[in-house]
Short mmCIF file of C-alpha atoms and ligand atoms in Angstrom, two decimals:
data_model
loop_
_atom_site.label_atom_id
_atom_site.label_comp_id
_atom_site.label_asym_id
_atom_site.label_seq_id
_atom_site.Cartn_x
_atom_site.Cartn_y
_atom_site.Cartn_z
CA MET A 1 0.04 -0.02 0.00
CA SER A 2 1.41 3.45 -0.89
CA LEU A 3 2.05 5.94 1.78
CA SER A 4 -0.28 8.54 0.18
CA SER A 5 -3.56 6.10 0.31
CA LEU A 6 -3.02 5.91 4.13
CA PHE A 7 -1.95 9.58 4.52
CA PRO A 8 -3.25 11.73 1.62
CA GLN A 9 -1.67 14.74 2.97
CA LEU A 10 1.67 13.33 2.47
CA ALA A 11 1.09 12.95 -1.38
CA GLY A 12 4.56 13.61 -3.21
CA LEU A 13 6.63 12.87 -0.40
CA ARG A 14 8.56 9.83 0.35
CA LEU A 15 8.82 8.03 3.77
CA GLU A 16 12.53 7.62 4.58
CA GLN A 17 12.28 6.56 8.27
CA VAL A 18 9.92 6.20 11.02
CA ALA A 19 11.38 6.50 14.68
CA LEU A 20 9.29 6.09 17.92
CA ALA A 21 10.40 7.82 20.92
CA GLY A 22 8.22 7.42 24.01
CA GLU A 23 4.91 8.70 22.86
CA THR A 24 5.98 10.63 19.94
CA VAL A 25 6.37 9.06 16.35
CA THR A 26 8.39 10.75 13.78
CA PHE A 27 8.09 10.35 10.10
CA HIS A 28 11.24 11.37 8.26
CA LEU A 29 10.02 12.72 4.57
CA ALA A 30 11.73 14.11 1.75
CA ALA A 31 10.05 15.35 -1.54
CA SER A 32 9.97 12.68 -4.38
CA THR A 33 10.31 15.10 -7.16
CA ARG A 34 13.65 16.13 -8.51
CA PHE A 35 12.84 19.82 -9.22
CA ALA A 36 10.67 22.60 -7.57
CA ARG A 37 9.00 25.77 -8.98
CA CYS A 38 10.12 29.37 -7.62
CA PRO A 39 7.41 30.90 -5.83
CA LEU A 40 8.10 34.21 -7.47
CA CYS A 41 8.57 33.43 -11.08
CA THR A 42 7.02 29.91 -11.10
CA ARG A 43 9.89 28.50 -13.11
CA ARG A 44 11.00 24.91 -12.51
CA SER A 45 14.59 24.34 -10.98
CA LYS A 46 16.69 21.35 -10.43
CA ARG A 47 19.72 23.18 -8.91
CA VAL A 48 19.81 22.21 -5.23
CA GLN A 49 21.86 24.69 -3.51
CA SER A 50 21.66 23.26 0.14
CA VAL A 51 19.30 21.33 2.37
CA TYR A 52 17.96 21.84 5.64
CA HIS A 53 15.29 20.18 8.07
CA ARG A 54 11.91 21.48 9.31
CA THR A 55 9.94 19.76 11.75
CA VAL A 56 5.91 20.14 12.00
CA ALA A 57 3.26 18.57 14.11
CA ASP A 58 0.50 16.40 12.18
CA ARG A 59 -2.63 14.97 13.67
CA PRO A 60 -1.86 12.30 16.41
CA LEU A 61 -1.40 8.68 15.02
CA ALA A 62 -3.14 6.11 17.15
CA GLY A 63 -3.09 8.34 20.09
CA ARG A 64 0.66 9.22 19.83
CA ARG A 65 1.79 12.58 18.93
CA LEU A 66 2.94 12.67 15.03
CA LEU A 67 5.71 14.93 13.98
CA LEU A 68 7.09 15.17 10.33
CA ARG A 69 10.67 15.92 9.82
CA LEU A 70 10.98 17.37 6.34
CA ARG A 71 14.09 17.43 4.52
CA VAL A 72 13.86 20.83 2.58
CA ARG A 73 15.96 21.58 -0.29
CA ARG A 74 17.04 25.13 -1.27
CA PHE A 75 17.16 25.66 -5.08
CA ARG A 76 18.88 28.39 -7.25
CA CYS A 77 16.15 29.93 -9.38
CA ALA A 78 16.51 29.05 -13.08
CA ALA A 79 15.49 32.46 -14.25
CA ARG A 80 18.39 34.74 -14.60
CA HIS A 81 17.06 37.78 -13.37
CA CYS A 82 14.66 36.75 -10.65
CA PRO A 83 14.98 38.64 -7.53
CA ARG A 84 14.40 35.65 -5.46
CA ALA A 85 17.89 33.94 -6.43
CA ILE A 86 17.46 31.22 -3.95
CA PHE A 87 14.20 29.51 -2.80
CA ALA A 88 13.39 26.62 -0.52
CA GLU A 89 10.87 24.29 -1.70
CA ARG A 90 7.21 24.34 -0.20
CA PHE A 91 4.53 21.77 0.47
CA PRO A 92 1.54 23.81 0.14
CA LYS A 93 -1.01 20.95 0.63
CA LEU A 94 0.72 19.96 3.83
CA VAL A 95 1.63 23.06 5.76
CA ALA A 96 1.76 26.75 5.33
CA ALA A 97 5.12 28.51 4.42
CA TYR A 98 6.35 29.06 7.98
CA GLY A 99 3.70 26.98 9.78
CA ARG A 100 4.70 24.72 12.49
CA ARG A 101 1.64 22.56 12.11
CA THR A 102 0.22 20.89 9.40
CA LEU A 103 -3.09 22.24 7.85
CA GLY A 104 -4.84 19.21 9.08
CA GLN A 105 -3.58 19.54 12.64
CA ARG A 106 -4.39 23.25 12.48
CA ASP A 107 -8.07 22.61 11.57
CA ALA A 108 -8.40 20.03 14.25
CA LEU A 109 -6.84 22.51 16.83
CA GLU A 110 -9.22 25.10 15.65
CA ALA A 111 -12.31 22.78 15.93
CA ILE A 112 -11.29 21.88 19.55
CA ALA A 113 -10.62 25.49 20.35
CA PHE A 114 -14.04 26.62 18.92
CA ALA A 115 -16.03 23.90 20.74
CA LEU A 116 -13.92 24.13 24.18
CA GLY A 117 -12.08 27.47 24.53
CA GLY A 118 -8.68 27.82 25.70
CA SER A 119 -8.10 25.97 29.04
CA ALA A 120 -10.57 22.94 28.27
CA GLY A 121 -9.42 22.70 24.77
CA ALA A 122 -5.82 22.44 25.55
CA ARG A 123 -6.51 19.72 28.25
CA LEU A 124 -8.36 17.60 25.65
CA ALA A 125 -5.92 18.43 22.77
CA THR A 126 -3.04 17.19 24.93
CA ARG A 127 -5.02 14.20 26.01
CA LEU A 128 -5.73 13.20 22.33
CA GLY A 129 -2.08 13.36 21.57
CA SER A 130 -1.35 16.90 20.70
CA PRO A 131 0.04 18.54 23.65
CA ILE A 132 -0.49 22.38 23.48
CA SER A 133 -0.72 25.23 25.93
CA ARG A 134 -3.79 27.19 26.56
CA ALA A 135 -2.06 30.31 25.24
CA THR A 136 -0.87 28.55 21.84
CA LEU A 137 -4.31 27.03 21.45
CA LEU A 138 -6.02 30.54 21.76
CA ARG A 139 -3.40 31.98 19.37
CA VAL A 140 -4.57 29.19 16.74
CA LEU A 141 -7.96 30.34 17.45
CA ARG A 142 -7.24 34.15 16.88
CA CYS A 143 -5.27 33.19 13.64
CA ALA A 144 -8.20 31.19 12.12
CA ALA A 145 -9.38 33.06 9.19
CA VAL A 146 -12.86 34.73 9.66
CA PRO A 147 -14.72 35.41 6.81
CA THR A 148 -15.53 38.75 5.85
CA TRP A 149 -18.82 39.27 3.87
CA PRO A 150 -19.47 42.23 1.63
CA ALA A 151 -21.66 44.85 2.86
CA PRO A 152 -25.32 43.87 2.61
CA ARG A 153 -27.68 45.86 0.67
CA VAL A 154 -30.43 44.99 3.27
CA LEU A 155 -29.26 44.88 6.95
CA GLY A 156 -31.12 43.40 9.95
CA VAL A 157 -30.16 44.80 13.27
CA ASP A 158 -31.11 43.23 16.54
CA ASP A 159 -29.55 43.10 20.03
CA TRP A 160 -28.80 39.70 21.67
CA ALA A 161 -27.77 38.79 25.00
CA LEU A 162 -24.12 37.80 25.82
CA ARG A 163 -24.74 37.50 29.44
CA LYS A 164 -28.56 37.86 30.13
CA GLY A 165 -29.33 40.74 32.09
CA HIS A 166 -25.67 41.93 32.09
CA ARG A 167 -24.35 42.19 28.75
CA TYR A 168 -25.85 42.71 25.45
CA GLY A 169 -24.33 42.76 21.95
CA THR A 170 -25.48 43.73 18.47
CA ILE A 171 -26.32 41.15 15.66
CA LEU A 172 -25.85 42.28 12.10
CA VAL A 173 -27.59 40.01 9.43
CA ASP A 174 -27.71 40.22 5.63
CA LEU A 175 -31.45 39.69 5.09
CA GLU A 176 -30.87 39.00 1.32
CA GLN A 177 -28.22 36.36 1.81
CA ARG A 178 -29.66 35.17 5.00
CA ARG A 179 -26.42 35.17 7.14
CA VAL A 180 -24.93 36.64 10.06
CA ILE A 181 -22.12 38.97 8.89
CA GLU A 182 -20.94 40.61 12.07
CA LEU A 183 -21.38 40.60 15.89
CA LEU A 184 -20.61 43.80 17.83
CA PRO A 185 -19.86 43.39 21.68
CA GLU A 186 -22.31 46.28 22.52
CA ARG A 187 -25.80 47.48 21.80
CA LYS A 188 -24.88 51.12 21.80
CA ALA A 189 -24.98 53.43 18.98
CA GLU A 190 -21.15 53.89 18.49
CA PRO A 191 -20.05 50.66 17.36
CA LEU A 192 -22.84 50.26 14.63
CA ILE A 193 -21.96 53.75 13.50
CA ASP A 194 -18.28 52.68 12.94
CA TRP A 195 -19.38 49.73 11.18
CA LEU A 196 -21.72 51.21 8.94
CA GLN A 197 -18.99 53.88 7.92
CA ALA A 198 -16.59 51.09 7.12
CA HIS A 199 -19.27 49.28 5.14
CA PRO A 200 -20.88 51.62 2.62
CA GLY A 201 -23.40 50.30 0.42
CA VAL A 202 -26.33 49.69 2.98
CA GLU A 203 -29.55 50.81 1.41
CA ILE A 204 -32.04 49.47 3.99
CA VAL A 205 -31.72 48.85 7.87
CA SER A 206 -34.30 46.81 9.35
CA ARG A 207 -34.37 47.17 13.08
CA ASP A 208 -36.51 47.24 16.26
CA ARG A 209 -37.52 50.53 17.76
CA ALA A 210 -34.52 50.84 20.16
CA PRO A 211 -33.34 54.57 19.88
CA ALA A 212 -29.62 53.62 19.70
CA TYR A 213 -30.19 51.61 16.44
CA ALA A 214 -32.24 54.60 14.83
CA GLU A 215 -29.57 56.97 15.82
CA ALA A 216 -26.62 54.80 14.45
CA ALA A 217 -28.33 54.20 11.17
CA ARG A 218 -29.04 57.97 10.86
CA LYS A 219 -25.47 58.87 11.61
CA GLY A 220 -23.50 55.67 10.31
CA ALA A 221 -25.46 55.62 6.87
CA PRO A 222 -27.30 58.89 6.36
CA GLY A 223 -29.86 58.50 3.37
CA VAL A 224 -30.29 54.83 4.33
CA VAL A 225 -34.13 53.60 4.43
CA GLN A 226 -34.93 52.84 7.97
CA VAL A 227 -37.58 49.86 8.64
CA ALA A 228 -39.12 49.69 11.95
CA ASP A 229 -39.93 46.10 12.68
CA ARG A 230 -43.89 45.20 12.19
CA TRP A 231 -43.78 42.84 14.93
CA HIS A 232 -42.59 45.28 17.49
CA LEU A 233 -45.14 47.93 16.29
CA LEU A 234 -47.90 45.49 16.80
CA GLN A 235 -46.66 44.69 20.21
CA ASN A 236 -46.51 48.31 21.12
CA LEU A 237 -50.09 48.41 19.84
CA VAL A 238 -51.07 45.73 22.06
CA ASP A 239 -49.30 47.41 25.00
CA ALA A 240 -51.40 50.56 24.34
CA LEU A 241 -54.74 48.43 23.87
CA GLU A 242 -54.19 46.68 27.17
CA ARG A 243 -53.71 50.11 29.22
CA CYS A 244 -56.90 51.41 27.48
CA LEU A 245 -58.82 48.13 28.49
CA LEU A 246 -57.59 48.37 32.00
CA ARG A 247 -60.00 51.40 32.34
CA PHE A 248 -62.85 49.26 31.57
CA ARG A 249 -62.34 46.30 33.78
CA PRO A 250 -65.94 46.29 34.79
CA THR A 251 -67.09 46.17 31.08
CA LEU A 252 -64.78 43.28 30.80
CA LYS A 253 -66.38 41.24 33.47
CA ARG A 254 -69.83 42.05 32.39
CA ALA A 255 -69.25 41.04 28.97
CA ALA A 256 -67.97 37.67 30.22
CA GLY A 257 -71.48 37.15 31.95
CA VAL A 258 -72.18 34.61 34.48
CA GLY A 259 -72.64 31.02 33.31
CA GLU A 260 -72.32 31.92 29.88
CA ALA A 261 -69.69 30.02 27.69
CA VAL A 262 -67.03 32.46 27.12
CA ILE A 263 -63.30 32.06 26.22
CA GLY A 264 -61.98 28.90 27.16
CA PRO A 265 -59.39 28.46 30.01
CA LEU A 266 -57.56 31.42 30.03
CA PRO A 267 -53.89 31.87 30.95
CA SER A 268 -53.37 32.51 34.67
CA PRO A 269 -50.78 30.69 36.63
CA GLU A 270 -53.01 29.35 39.18
CA THR A 271 -55.41 27.74 36.74
CA ILE A 272 -53.11 25.67 34.72
CA VAL A 273 -54.86 22.67 33.11
CA MET A 274 -52.51 19.59 33.33
CA VAL A 275 -51.99 17.64 30.25
CA PRO A 276 -51.49 13.81 30.59
CA TRP A 277 -47.65 13.76 30.17
CA GLN A 278 -47.67 16.45 32.83
CA GLN A 279 -49.81 14.54 35.23
CA ARG A 280 -47.57 11.33 34.69
CA ALA A 281 -44.46 13.60 35.63
CA GLU A 282 -46.24 14.95 38.44
CA ALA A 283 -47.09 11.46 39.69
CA VAL A 284 -43.55 10.04 39.49
CA SER A 285 -42.31 13.09 41.26
CA GLN A 286 -44.91 12.52 43.98
CA GLN A 287 -43.78 8.80 44.33
CA LYS A 288 -40.34 9.63 44.72
CA HIS A 289 -41.11 12.24 47.29
CA THR A 290 -43.04 9.77 49.18
CA ALA A 291 -40.09 7.57 49.22
CA THR A 292 -37.80 10.21 50.44
CA VAL A 293 -40.28 11.07 53.23
CA GLU A 294 -40.34 7.45 54.29
CA ARG A 295 -36.62 7.24 54.35
CA TYR A 296 -36.52 10.34 56.40
CA GLU A 297 -38.87 9.03 58.93
CA ARG A 298 -36.98 5.93 59.27
CA MET A 299 -33.64 7.68 60.07
CA ARG A 300 -35.27 9.80 62.65
CA ALA A 301 -36.71 6.62 64.24
CA LEU A 302 -33.57 4.78 64.10
CA GLN A 303 -31.76 7.88 65.51
CA ALA A 304 -34.29 8.12 68.32
CA ALA A 305 -33.51 4.36 69.08
CA GLY A 306 -30.19 5.05 69.50
CA PHE A 307 -28.59 3.72 66.42
CA THR A 308 -25.18 5.33 65.20
CA ILE A 309 -24.89 7.13 61.76
CA LEU A 310 -23.06 4.13 60.36
CA ASP A 311 -25.62 1.77 61.53
CA ILE A 312 -28.43 4.02 60.23
CA ALA A 313 -26.63 4.54 56.92
CA GLN A 314 -26.54 0.49 56.62
CA LEU A 315 -29.75 0.07 57.58
CA VAL A 316 -31.52 2.44 55.39
CA GLY A 317 -29.15 1.82 52.37
CA ALA A 318 -27.72 5.42 52.23
CA SER A 319 -24.38 6.91 52.69
CA ARG A 320 -23.30 8.33 55.84
CA ARG A 321 -23.21 11.79 54.19
CA THR A 322 -26.95 11.45 53.22
CA VAL A 323 -27.76 10.55 56.87
CA TYR A 324 -25.98 13.48 58.08
CA ARG A 325 -27.64 15.66 55.69
CA TYR A 326 -31.07 14.21 56.15
CA LEU A 327 -30.76 14.35 60.07
CA ALA A 328 -29.85 17.87 59.87
CA LEU A 329 -33.07 18.85 58.55
CA ASP A 330 -36.22 19.64 60.75
CA SER A 331 -38.53 18.32 58.39
CA PRO A 332 -38.56 16.00 55.31
CA PRO A 333 -37.04 17.69 52.31
CA ASP A 334 -39.22 19.56 49.96
CA ARG A 335 -40.25 18.04 46.69
CA GLN A 336 -38.46 18.94 43.73
CA ARG A 337 -40.85 20.11 41.01
CA PRO A 338 -40.75 18.05 37.90
CA ALA A 339 -39.81 19.78 34.64
CA ARG A 340 -38.53 23.14 36.07
CA SER A 341 -36.47 24.35 33.30
CA GLY A 342 -37.90 24.71 29.92
CA ARG A 343 -41.64 24.59 30.39
CA ARG A 344 -41.74 26.89 33.53
CA VAL A 345 -41.42 29.92 31.38
CA LEU A 346 -44.37 28.58 29.25
CA ALA A 347 -46.41 27.72 32.28
CA PRO A 348 -48.84 30.79 32.13
CA TYR A 349 -49.58 30.10 28.52
CA GLU A 350 -49.90 26.42 28.48
CA ALA A 351 -53.52 26.44 29.09
CA TYR A 352 -54.01 28.99 26.21
CA LEU A 353 -51.88 26.99 23.67
CA ILE A 354 -54.17 23.65 24.74
CA GLN A 355 -57.39 25.84 24.08
CA ARG A 356 -56.10 27.15 20.59
CA TRP A 357 -54.74 23.75 19.88
CA THR A 358 -58.04 21.94 20.62
CA ALA A 359 -59.83 24.63 18.64
CA GLY A 360 -57.76 23.37 15.59
CA CYS A 361 -54.88 25.84 15.14
CA ARG A 362 -52.01 23.93 14.27
CA ASN A 363 -49.80 26.70 13.03
CA ARG A 364 -46.75 26.75 15.41
CA SER A 365 -45.29 30.12 14.39
CA ARG A 366 -48.78 31.68 14.77
CA LEU A 367 -49.36 30.31 18.29
CA PHE A 368 -45.78 31.40 19.07
CA ARG A 369 -46.65 34.94 17.78
CA GLU A 370 -50.01 34.98 19.72
CA ILE A 371 -48.64 34.05 23.14
CA ARG A 372 -45.85 36.59 22.59
CA LEU A 373 -48.28 39.21 22.15
CA GLN A 374 -49.66 37.92 25.65
CA GLY A 375 -46.20 38.70 26.98
CA TYR A 376 -44.32 35.49 26.26
CA ARG A 377 -40.62 36.40 26.01
CA HIS A 378 -38.83 33.02 25.40
CA SER A 379 -37.74 31.07 22.63
CA ALA A 380 -40.07 29.52 19.78
CA ARG A 381 -38.53 26.35 20.38
CA THR A 382 -39.98 25.76 23.92
CA VAL A 383 -43.14 26.34 22.49
CA SER A 384 -42.71 24.05 19.57
CA LEU A 385 -41.69 21.14 21.76
CA PHE A 386 -44.61 21.66 24.06
CA LEU A 387 -47.00 21.65 20.83
CA GLN A 388 -44.96 18.53 19.75
CA ARG A 389 -46.10 16.89 22.74
CA LEU A 390 -49.59 17.86 22.48
CA GLU A 391 -49.65 16.47 18.99
CA HIS A 392 -48.36 13.08 20.39
CA ASP A 393 -50.69 12.84 23.11
CA PRO A 394 -54.18 12.70 21.39
CA SER A 395 -55.87 12.33 24.75
CA THR A 396 -55.03 16.16 25.47
CA SER A 397 -58.07 17.13 23.39
CA ALA A 398 -60.54 16.30 26.14
CA VAL A 399 -58.40 18.22 28.72
CA GLY A 400 -58.53 21.22 26.63
CA THR A 401 -62.37 21.33 26.33
CA SER A 402 -63.29 20.12 29.93
CA GLY A 403 -61.74 23.71 31.18
CA SER A 404 -63.81 25.55 28.71
CA THR A 405 -67.22 25.47 30.67
CA VAL A 406 -65.61 27.28 33.48
CA THR A 407 -66.41 31.08 33.06
CA ARG A 408 -63.45 33.38 33.73
CA VAL A 409 -62.91 36.88 33.03
CA PRO A 410 -60.43 37.39 30.26
CA SER A 411 -57.33 39.36 31.22
CA ALA A 412 -57.09 42.69 29.70
CA ARG A 413 -53.78 41.51 27.90
CA HIS A 414 -55.64 38.71 26.29
CA VAL A 415 -58.43 40.83 24.99
CA ALA A 416 -56.04 43.46 23.80
CA SER A 417 -54.21 40.63 21.62
CA LEU A 418 -57.55 39.57 20.28
CA LEU A 419 -58.46 43.05 19.08
CA ILE A 420 -55.53 42.85 16.41
CA TRP A 421 -56.23 39.57 15.25
CA ARG A 422 -57.91 38.95 11.89
CA LYS A 423 -61.43 38.48 12.66
CA ASP A 424 -61.71 35.19 10.77
CA GLN A 425 -59.05 33.79 13.13
CA LEU A 426 -61.31 34.36 16.01
CA SER A 427 -63.42 31.36 17.40
CA ASP A 428 -67.22 31.82 17.64
CA GLU A 429 -66.86 32.31 21.46
CA GLU A 430 -64.17 35.18 21.05
CA ARG A 431 -66.00 36.90 18.51
CA ALA A 432 -69.21 36.66 20.45
CA TYR A 433 -67.40 38.03 23.71
CA LEU A 434 -65.85 40.99 21.53
CA GLN A 435 -69.25 41.57 20.22
CA ARG A 436 -70.65 41.95 23.72
CA LEU A 437 -67.74 44.01 24.77
CA CYS A 438 -68.39 46.72 22.10
CA ASP A 439 -71.95 46.53 22.62
CA HIS A 440 -71.35 47.60 26.24
CA GLU A 441 -68.72 50.27 25.59
CA PRO A 442 -68.35 52.57 22.37
CA THR A 443 -64.84 53.42 23.28
CA ILE A 444 -63.84 49.78 22.95
CA THR A 445 -65.57 49.67 19.72
CA HIS A 446 -63.80 52.55 18.53
CA ALA A 447 -60.47 51.16 19.94
CA TYR A 448 -61.07 48.03 18.21
CA GLU A 449 -61.54 49.59 14.54
CA LEU A 450 -58.35 51.55 14.90
CA ALA A 451 -56.49 48.51 16.21
CA GLN A 452 -58.02 46.44 13.12
CA ALA A 453 -56.99 49.23 10.64
CA PHE A 454 -53.09 49.35 11.97
CA ALA A 455 -53.04 45.49 12.20
CA GLU A 456 -54.28 45.44 8.60
CA MET A 457 -51.65 47.84 7.56
CA ALA A 458 -49.08 45.76 8.95
CA ARG A 459 -50.37 42.78 7.52
CA GLU A 460 -51.06 43.93 4.17
CA ARG A 461 -48.27 46.50 4.10
CA THR A 462 -50.38 49.30 3.04
CA GLY A 463 -48.50 51.88 5.02
CA GLN A 464 -49.91 54.77 2.73
CA ALA A 465 -52.72 54.69 4.65
CA PHE A 466 -50.53 55.55 7.82
CA GLU A 467 -51.01 59.25 7.78
CA ALA A 468 -55.01 58.75 7.60
CA TRP A 469 -54.74 56.36 10.36
CA LEU A 470 -52.73 58.79 12.70
CA ALA A 471 -55.59 61.43 11.80
CA SER A 472 -58.32 59.17 12.84
CA VAL A 473 -56.47 58.32 16.17
CA ALA A 474 -55.76 62.17 17.00
CA ALA A 475 -59.56 62.65 16.54
CA SER A 476 -60.65 59.62 18.58
CA GLY A 477 -60.02 61.06 21.95
CA ILE A 478 -58.50 57.49 23.20
CA ALA A 479 -55.62 58.76 25.25
CA GLU A 480 -53.63 55.36 25.23
CA LEU A 481 -53.87 55.21 21.51
CA GLN A 482 -53.10 58.87 20.90
CA ARG A 483 -49.75 58.02 23.14
CA PHE A 484 -49.02 55.13 21.04
CA ALA A 485 -49.53 57.40 17.82
CA GLY A 486 -47.19 60.02 19.27
CA SER A 487 -44.45 57.58 19.74
CA LEU A 488 -44.63 56.41 16.15
CA MET A 489 -44.51 60.06 15.02
CA ASP A 490 -41.04 60.22 16.69
CA ASP A 491 -40.19 57.64 14.17
CA ARG A 492 -42.49 58.26 11.40
CA ALA A 493 -40.43 57.49 8.41
CA ALA A 494 -39.07 54.08 9.83
CA VAL A 495 -42.78 53.06 10.94
CA LYS A 496 -44.24 53.99 7.43
CA ALA A 497 -41.37 52.07 5.91
CA GLY A 498 -42.02 49.03 8.35
CA LEU A 499 -45.65 49.20 7.17
CA THR A 500 -44.72 49.29 3.49
CA LEU A 501 -41.74 47.26 2.87
CA ALA A 502 -41.42 43.41 2.98
CA TRP A 503 -38.33 43.47 5.14
CA SER A 504 -38.82 42.68 8.74
CA ASN A 505 -36.69 41.54 11.62
CA GLY A 506 -38.23 38.12 11.87
CA GLN A 507 -35.05 36.42 10.18
CA THR A 508 -32.74 38.48 12.58
CA GLU A 509 -34.63 37.29 15.52
CA GLY A 510 -34.34 33.68 14.05
CA GLN A 511 -30.41 34.25 13.87
CA VAL A 512 -30.52 35.16 17.42
CA ASN A 513 -31.87 32.10 18.61
CA LYS A 514 -29.34 30.18 16.70
CA LEU A 515 -26.81 32.35 18.37
CA LYS A 516 -28.17 31.12 21.70
CA LEU A 517 -27.91 27.52 20.69
CA LEU A 518 -24.35 28.04 19.84
CA LYS A 519 -23.59 29.70 22.97
CA ARG A 520 -25.02 26.58 24.95
CA GLN A 521 -22.80 24.35 22.89
CA MET A 522 -20.09 26.16 23.96
CA TYR A 523 -20.90 25.17 27.61
CA GLY A 524 -21.08 28.83 28.72
CA ARG A 525 -17.43 29.60 27.80
CA ALA A 526 -18.93 32.18 25.54
CA ASN A 527 -16.03 34.59 25.29
CA PHE A 528 -17.25 37.29 22.93
CA ASP A 529 -14.34 36.96 20.59
CA LEU A 530 -14.76 33.16 20.44
CA LEU A 531 -18.43 33.29 19.90
CA ARG A 532 -18.04 35.73 17.05
CA ARG A 533 -15.47 33.66 15.30
CA ARG A 534 -17.81 30.67 15.48
CA VAL A 535 -20.88 32.54 14.45
CA LEU A 536 -19.19 33.97 11.35
CA GLN A 537 -17.60 30.79 10.39
CA ALA A 538 -20.97 29.07 10.64
CA ALA A 539 -22.58 31.63 8.37
ZN1 ZN B 601 12.30 32.68 -9.68
#
């Protein structure tokens, strides 16, 4: 078998000797050709002037460190006037000109560094047969090429949490090419201004309504068309409607009536309807807890009977540490709630999701958007997982409807979000409820019309109606909507563009979610520089 069929990177080289010393294998290699090409003028030369040796590290061989000791010839260039009179032969498919590691080894170390960062990466690499220090590994990472993308025509801007509640950065997305083109370490205006000035050519900036990004776009790329994100606009509208409805609490109650079928089980944390798989998890958790309590009682009884800790440990079948821990408690340990992580954030919306699901809505992104309007602030993935489980648990439908006989007064937030839905998307109960609400209170009727008009502009992108809409809000006398309209006037051009152009930040938000996933894969070692490199390479 030829050398290059086992080691393709060594094609064109001749293996002269293999040496094993401790945990290091050394291949002694020399080029198998008689000539080499001048790197400057590319002429072939056979005139060897001298020879030297160069050692580079390759990927480990069966767990051992592999070194390649290359015999390198210096040639005299054959072209008479070539300024590079003498050149050394190169092995471009194997190693960079002055590299100390082969290209393959460099890729492997980059991958480890990307995945684990400096210290953990250096430990793993060393363990796998590539001894390297943390500092060197980080240097490998910094030298890794970061792709630079051309300035996009349509730029999406959003913020993302480097450390939630502590540090935020800015993500820049090429909305036409659908890729992340840069991460900035802050969410202030200045770094974005600098970036925009260094990347002329952006024509449209789609952003949320944070003033910092508006300012940055204005200063960094004057003349650019700014687009306020439609989704944020609708959320702001729902906020305003909620504040308005809060003035009419008694009306919300009256319209709900007593004993009449209204809007199914509504989201409130105390009244969560449990679906069967939740009930099972709950049951398992309770069983475990019962066993724990029994164990605790037995330990107490044995202690009271005068047994030593060691005896108790053996009799109960626990470690001495556990016995100490239990006996230090005044009462049995509390039960750990099942499934505390992912679904806890969804808990207030589960009842609502079940109800919509039961009513036949199977559009996941739509349901995600609906609960976002009600205040849900977490990932679409959590919602999607929940709906997946609903789908695979056909018995849930019974649960969803069983709750709807209970009459509850819907929250102002919930009603506010109903007000911007397309009317044909409402259930019969919802439609009837809104009708009663409007019958009772003309202000709500008026607010409903204005909300529908705005939502329609956002949906159909008929921003040319925006000015007329502003005028009817001004004339409406509804203070909450007037304040909302006032905030839109401060950002008038971008809002109008947002209601007219097809661009929106939905895609940017999707990229932010991917970023979160990457961060999690890096086990929290999300040093900004590292994360940036990974994101841009993945782009
Ligand atoms: Zn030459």
